[in-house]
Each structure stands twice: as structure tokens, then as C-alpha cells.
Amino acid sequence: MPSAITYKHMSFLKTVIIILNFILWLFGWTILGIGIWLRVDPKSYEPSRFIDTDNMIHASLIMIITGFVIILIGFVGLIGVITENSCLLATFFTVLTCLFVMQIAAIVLGIFHGFGERLEIFANEEILQNLQQAQYNDQSRRFLDFFQVKLRCCGAQSFNDYARYGMTIPTSCYLAGTTYVNEQGCGRALRRFLELRSGIIGLLHQLLYKF
């Protein structure tokens, strides 16, 4: 009976790993191909006009390395299936599962890391434009107050933006019930707000940002 259970478990594990290998190989070759394409001609990718070239190259390197590692691990995992080594199969099952999650995260991170910088620049431009109009435009003033209160920020890049245009720092820049002015600009605050709510992508980016 124990041998039958072991055989069933081994057969199931082999089947799962073969399926995982097939899926990951498809991802690996696809991501490797896209990474090489972006590396050779980054401007041919349509959304690249929203992403800096340096970040596009960074994304392509992530894709190339990730794709290569997945393909390599897949071949090694196949050896484990052929030799029917239960310890080796269990190890590669765990490794392949982790790599699958990491690969998806790497793809999204590689793309949105560059997009985040572009978003911050765009937000700074829009906020600065509304800041200049806030003296005589109620809609612009309400727009600024909303962002500055919700995101606990001030100005586009910092509270110094108000001094540049000879304006008084509004009450929405102050931390509620204090005389403390939020020093962080709203462009950066908006970017971090979105990143922190992007789950694993936000976590990975925060780790890269700190180190």
C-alpha cells in the first residue's frame, strides 16, 4: 500500500512539474525574445514614448535574465523528472513555483518602474500648472487642496513651489491641527501612493528604492 501511494504521488508530481515546465518555458522564451527585442530596438515599443530609454533598457535586462533563468531551470527540472528522484522533483517543484511568481512580478516591475517616473513628472507638471492658477481660479485651488490633504503633500516638488511664485502656503499643506508643513511634493506622493497599493510591485520597488 505505501509503495502504491508513493507511486501515485510520484506520478502526480511528475505530471505537475512537466506542465509547469511547459508553461514556464513558453513564458521564458517569450520574455527572453521580448527582452532581446527591446534591448536591440527600445523605441520600436509603442508605450516607450512614456518611458525613459534607460528604464526601458533596464526592463529589457530584467526580462532577458528572467527568461534565461526560467529556461535553464526548466531543463534542469526535466532531468529530475527523467531520473525520478523524489527529493530533486520536490525541490524543483518549489523552485519553479517561486520563479513563476517572480517572473510575473519582474515583468510588471520592469515596465511600471519606468512608468512611475514618467507619472511623477506628468503629475508635477499638472500640479504646478494648477498652483500658478490657484490665486484666481477656484477649481485649481480645490484641486490642490484635495491632493494636498489626501496625500499629505505640498506643492508639485515641495512646499517651496509656493514661495517661487510669491504665494502663501495654504492651510491644506499643514498637518491637521499643527503648524507642521508637509515637505513632500505631491508628484512624488502620488507616485508612492500608487506604488504602495500595487501589492508585490510596490514592495519590490520600495526595496529597490531604499537600496
mmCIF file of C-alpha atoms in Angstrom:
data_model
loop_
_atom_site.group_PDB
_atom_site.id
_atom_site.type_symbol
_atom_site.label_atom_id
_atom_site.label_comp_id
_atom_site.label_asym_id
_atom_site.label_seq_id
_atom_site.Cartn_x
_atom_site.Cartn_y
_atom_site.Cartn_z
ATOM 1 C CA MET A 1 0.000 0.000 0.000
ATOM 2 C CA PRO A 2 2.724 2.576 0.894
ATOM 3 C CA SER A 3 4.508 1.838 -2.383
ATOM 4 C CA ALA A 4 1.273 2.412 -4.327
ATOM 5 C CA ILE A 5 0.734 5.740 -2.582
ATOM 6 C CA THR A 6 4.337 6.726 -3.261
ATOM 7 C CA TYR A 7 3.983 5.775 -6.915
ATOM 8 C CA LYS A 8 0.768 7.806 -7.239
ATOM 9 C CA HIS A 9 2.367 10.789 -5.563
ATOM 10 C CA MET A 10 5.427 10.496 -7.800
ATOM 11 C CA SER A 11 3.313 10.262 -10.946
ATOM 12 C CA PHE A 12 1.220 13.258 -9.906
ATOM 13 C CA LEU A 13 4.326 15.288 -9.047
ATOM 14 C CA LYS A 14 5.949 14.423 -12.375
ATOM 15 C CA THR A 15 2.818 15.437 -14.278
ATOM 16 C CA VAL A 16 2.542 18.751 -12.441
ATOM 17 C CA ILE A 17 6.219 19.571 -12.998
ATOM 18 C CA ILE A 18 6.024 18.713 -16.697
ATOM 19 C CA ILE A 19 3.015 21.027 -17.073
ATOM 20 C CA LEU A 20 4.761 23.765 -15.092
ATOM 21 C CA ASN A 21 7.897 23.338 -17.178
ATOM 22 C CA PHE A 22 5.906 23.671 -20.380
ATOM 23 C CA ILE A 23 4.128 26.825 -19.192
ATOM 24 C CA LEU A 24 7.303 28.374 -17.820
ATOM 25 C CA TRP A 25 9.263 27.531 -20.951
ATOM 26 C CA LEU A 26 6.662 29.355 -23.010
ATOM 27 C CA PHE A 27 6.929 32.343 -20.684
ATOM 28 C CA GLY A 28 10.703 32.068 -20.597
ATOM 29 C CA TRP A 29 11.197 32.028 -24.360
ATOM 30 C CA THR A 30 8.575 34.743 -24.855
ATOM 31 C CA ILE A 31 10.070 37.064 -22.244
ATOM 32 C CA LEU A 32 13.599 36.343 -23.469
ATOM 33 C CA GLY A 33 12.555 37.226 -27.020
ATOM 34 C CA ILE A 34 10.782 40.423 -25.968
ATOM 35 C CA GLY A 35 13.736 41.389 -23.775
ATOM 36 C CA ILE A 36 16.191 40.960 -26.651
ATOM 37 C CA TRP A 37 13.874 42.916 -28.959
ATOM 38 C CA LEU A 38 13.599 45.819 -26.510
ATOM 39 C CA ARG A 39 17.344 45.715 -25.920
ATOM 40 C CA VAL A 40 18.114 45.918 -29.647
ATOM 41 C CA ASP A 41 15.430 48.467 -30.562
ATOM 42 C CA PRO A 42 13.761 50.027 -27.463
ATOM 43 C CA LYS A 43 11.996 52.749 -29.476
ATOM 44 C CA SER A 44 10.019 50.217 -31.517
ATOM 45 C CA TYR A 45 7.805 49.502 -28.487
ATOM 46 C CA GLU A 46 4.799 51.836 -28.696
ATOM 47 C CA PRO A 47 4.481 52.720 -24.958
ATOM 48 C CA SER A 48 8.215 53.532 -24.892
ATOM 49 C CA ARG A 49 7.347 57.166 -25.578
ATOM 50 C CA PHE A 50 6.038 57.260 -21.988
ATOM 51 C CA ILE A 51 9.134 55.538 -20.561
ATOM 52 C CA ASP A 52 12.706 56.810 -20.439
ATOM 53 C CA THR A 53 15.200 54.901 -22.604
ATOM 54 C CA ASP A 54 17.356 53.994 -19.596
ATOM 55 C CA ASN A 55 14.367 52.449 -17.835
ATOM 56 C CA MET A 56 13.359 50.602 -20.988
ATOM 57 C CA ILE A 57 16.856 49.113 -21.181
ATOM 58 C CA HIS A 58 16.609 48.210 -17.501
ATOM 59 C CA ALA A 59 13.294 46.465 -18.152
ATOM 60 C CA SER A 60 14.758 44.563 -21.114
ATOM 61 C CA LEU A 61 17.657 43.294 -18.992
ATOM 62 C CA ILE A 62 15.220 42.076 -16.332
ATOM 63 C CA MET A 63 13.263 40.214 -18.996
ATOM 64 C CA ILE A 64 16.363 38.676 -20.617
ATOM 65 C CA ILE A 65 17.808 37.456 -17.321
ATOM 66 C CA THR A 66 14.455 36.185 -16.064
ATOM 67 C CA GLY A 67 13.692 34.374 -19.311
ATOM 68 C CA PHE A 68 17.136 32.754 -19.410
ATOM 69 C CA VAL A 69 16.921 31.569 -15.792
ATOM 70 C CA ILE A 70 13.458 30.089 -16.341
ATOM 71 C CA ILE A 71 14.612 28.179 -19.418
ATOM 72 C CA LEU A 72 17.706 26.888 -17.605
ATOM 73 C CA ILE A 73 15.749 25.795 -14.532
ATOM 74 C CA GLY A 74 13.203 24.120 -16.783
ATOM 75 C CA PHE A 75 15.861 21.946 -18.408
ATOM 76 C CA VAL A 76 17.355 21.017 -15.036
ATOM 77 C CA GLY A 77 13.872 20.190 -13.747
ATOM 78 C CA LEU A 78 13.357 17.894 -16.708
ATOM 79 C CA ILE A 79 16.414 15.929 -15.601
ATOM 80 C CA GLY A 80 14.750 15.443 -12.235
ATOM 81 C CA VAL A 81 11.649 14.055 -13.939
ATOM 82 C CA ILE A 82 13.695 11.646 -16.062
ATOM 83 C CA THR A 83 15.728 10.340 -13.108
ATOM 84 C CA GLU A 84 12.580 10.104 -10.921
ATOM 85 C CA ASN A 85 14.429 11.455 -7.901
ATOM 86 C CA SER A 86 11.677 12.373 -5.428
ATOM 87 C CA CYS A 87 13.848 14.810 -3.464
ATOM 88 C CA LEU A 88 15.027 16.520 -6.646
ATOM 89 C CA LEU A 89 11.494 16.690 -8.022
ATOM 90 C CA ALA A 90 10.113 18.207 -4.828
ATOM 91 C CA THR A 91 12.910 20.778 -4.798
ATOM 92 C CA PHE A 92 12.356 21.811 -8.398
ATOM 93 C CA PHE A 93 8.596 21.924 -7.904
ATOM 94 C CA THR A 94 9.135 24.531 -5.180
ATOM 95 C CA VAL A 95 11.753 26.442 -7.184
ATOM 96 C CA LEU A 96 9.653 26.537 -10.344
ATOM 97 C CA THR A 97 6.586 27.723 -8.452
ATOM 98 C CA CYS A 98 8.567 30.548 -6.835
ATOM 99 C CA LEU A 99 10.153 31.502 -10.151
ATOM 100 C CA PHE A 100 6.761 31.639 -11.821
ATOM 101 C CA VAL A 101 5.582 34.235 -9.303
ATOM 102 C CA MET A 102 8.877 36.125 -9.508
ATOM 103 C CA GLN A 103 8.747 36.171 -13.300
ATOM 104 C CA ILE A 104 5.320 37.782 -13.385
ATOM 105 C CA ALA A 105 6.454 40.320 -10.795
ATOM 106 C CA ALA A 106 9.647 41.055 -12.735
ATOM 107 C CA ILE A 107 7.737 41.740 -15.946
ATOM 108 C CA VAL A 108 5.328 44.160 -14.328
ATOM 109 C CA LEU A 109 8.065 45.777 -12.253
ATOM 110 C CA GLY A 110 10.294 46.257 -15.270
ATOM 111 C CA ILE A 111 7.547 48.059 -17.166
ATOM 112 C CA PHE A 112 5.949 50.081 -14.376
ATOM 113 C CA HIS A 113 9.217 51.145 -12.751
ATOM 114 C CA GLY A 114 9.838 53.378 -15.764
ATOM 115 C CA PHE A 115 6.182 54.383 -15.999
ATOM 116 C CA GLY A 116 6.250 55.513 -12.351
ATOM 117 C CA GLU A 117 8.940 58.076 -13.095
ATOM 118 C CA ARG A 118 7.015 59.361 -16.087
ATOM 119 C CA LEU A 119 3.850 59.564 -13.966
ATOM 120 C CA GLU A 120 5.662 61.647 -11.353
ATOM 121 C CA ILE A 121 6.924 64.087 -13.997
ATOM 122 C CA PHE A 122 3.442 64.400 -15.521
ATOM 123 C CA ALA A 123 1.847 64.919 -12.084
ATOM 124 C CA ASN A 124 4.399 67.608 -11.198
ATOM 125 C CA GLU A 125 3.608 69.496 -14.403
ATOM 126 C CA GLU A 126 -0.158 69.357 -13.832
ATOM 127 C CA ILE A 127 0.090 70.322 -10.161
ATOM 128 C CA LEU A 128 2.472 73.183 -10.905
ATOM 129 C CA GLN A 129 0.110 74.497 -13.576
ATOM 130 C CA ASN A 130 -2.826 74.434 -11.146
ATOM 131 C CA LEU A 131 -0.675 76.027 -8.458
ATOM 132 C CA GLN A 132 0.003 79.036 -10.689
ATOM 133 C CA GLN A 133 -3.723 79.398 -11.408
ATOM 134 C CA ALA A 134 -4.880 78.843 -7.809
ATOM 135 C CA GLN A 135 -4.727 82.569 -6.967
ATOM 136 C CA TYR A 136 -7.597 83.392 -9.301
ATOM 137 C CA ASN A 137 -9.172 80.026 -10.123
ATOM 138 C CA ASP A 138 -11.335 78.276 -7.501
ATOM 139 C CA GLN A 139 -11.286 74.976 -9.376
ATOM 140 C CA SER A 140 -7.475 74.887 -9.386
ATOM 141 C CA ARG A 141 -7.406 75.774 -5.699
ATOM 142 C CA ARG A 142 -9.855 72.970 -4.837
ATOM 143 C CA PHE A 143 -7.808 70.577 -6.962
ATOM 144 C CA LEU A 144 -4.656 71.425 -4.996
ATOM 145 C CA ASP A 145 -6.396 71.298 -1.626
ATOM 146 C CA PHE A 146 -7.777 67.839 -2.385
ATOM 147 C CA PHE A 147 -4.382 66.376 -3.277
ATOM 148 C CA GLN A 148 -2.518 68.154 -0.506
ATOM 149 C CA VAL A 149 -4.928 66.984 2.191
ATOM 150 C CA LYS A 150 -5.419 63.413 0.963
ATOM 151 C CA LEU A 151 -1.751 62.733 0.148
ATOM 152 C CA ARG A 152 -0.288 64.920 2.907
ATOM 153 C CA CYS A 153 1.909 66.779 0.474
ATOM 154 C CA CYS A 154 2.557 70.364 -0.573
ATOM 155 C CA GLY A 155 3.189 71.861 -3.984
ATOM 156 C CA ALA A 156 4.452 69.979 -7.007
ATOM 157 C CA GLN A 157 8.008 69.125 -5.946
ATOM 158 C CA SER A 158 7.898 70.692 -2.468
ATOM 159 C CA PHE A 159 6.323 73.487 -0.402
ATOM 160 C CA ASN A 160 8.968 75.827 -1.865
ATOM 161 C CA ASP A 161 6.938 75.970 -5.088
ATOM 162 C CA TYR A 162 4.615 78.483 -3.409
ATOM 163 C CA ALA A 163 7.495 80.794 -2.496
ATOM 164 C CA ARG A 164 8.749 80.681 -6.079
ATOM 165 C CA TYR A 165 5.519 82.320 -7.235
ATOM 166 C CA GLY A 166 5.188 84.678 -4.272
ATOM 167 C CA MET A 167 2.244 82.771 -2.831
ATOM 168 C CA THR A 168 1.331 81.985 0.762
ATOM 169 C CA ILE A 169 1.387 78.324 1.725
ATOM 170 C CA PRO A 170 -2.292 77.241 2.034
ATOM 171 C CA THR A 171 -3.721 75.555 5.125
ATOM 172 C CA SER A 172 -4.156 72.316 3.154
ATOM 173 C CA CYS A 173 -0.361 71.961 3.240
ATOM 174 C CA TYR A 174 -0.326 71.789 7.030
ATOM 175 C CA LEU A 175 -0.711 68.599 9.008
ATOM 176 C CA ALA A 176 -4.154 68.735 10.625
ATOM 177 C CA GLY A 177 -4.127 70.561 13.955
ATOM 178 C CA THR A 178 -0.451 71.521 13.773
ATOM 179 C CA THR A 179 1.842 74.171 12.313
ATOM 180 C CA TYR A 180 3.881 71.499 10.545
ATOM 181 C CA VAL A 181 4.097 71.834 6.751
ATOM 182 C CA ASN A 182 4.216 68.653 4.704
ATOM 183 C CA GLU A 183 7.562 68.856 2.919
ATOM 184 C CA GLN A 184 6.951 66.125 0.347
ATOM 185 C CA GLY A 185 5.841 67.234 -3.112
ATOM 186 C CA CYS A 186 2.527 65.945 -4.449
ATOM 187 C CA GLY A 187 4.073 64.412 -7.584
ATOM 188 C CA ARG A 188 6.244 62.069 -5.536
ATOM 189 C CA ALA A 189 3.429 61.490 -3.028
ATOM 190 C CA LEU A 190 1.042 60.401 -5.792
ATOM 191 C CA ARG A 191 3.638 58.038 -7.233
ATOM 192 C CA ARG A 192 4.308 56.415 -3.864
ATOM 193 C CA PHE A 193 0.589 56.200 -3.128
ATOM 194 C CA LEU A 194 0.023 54.166 -6.302
ATOM 195 C CA GLU A 195 3.128 52.033 -5.800
ATOM 196 C CA LEU A 196 2.257 51.108 -2.234
ATOM 197 C CA ARG A 197 -1.165 49.949 -3.411
ATOM 198 C CA SER A 198 0.238 47.789 -6.181
ATOM 199 C CA GLY A 199 0.898 44.812 -3.896
ATOM 200 C CA ILE A 200 4.118 42.959 -4.638
ATOM 201 C CA ILE A 201 5.146 45.522 -7.244
ATOM 202 C CA GLY A 202 5.049 48.259 -4.663
ATOM 203 C CA LEU A 203 7.041 46.120 -2.241
ATOM 204 C CA LEU A 204 9.739 45.312 -4.792
ATOM 205 C CA HIS A 205 10.029 48.911 -5.910
ATOM 206 C CA GLN A 206 10.294 50.172 -2.336
ATOM 207 C CA LEU A 207 13.124 47.704 -1.699
ATOM 208 C CA LEU A 208 14.928 48.842 -4.846
ATOM 209 C CA TYR A 209 14.289 52.483 -3.969
ATOM 210 C CA LYS A 210 15.846 52.084 -0.498
ATOM 211 C CA PHE A 211 18.865 50.074 -1.541
#
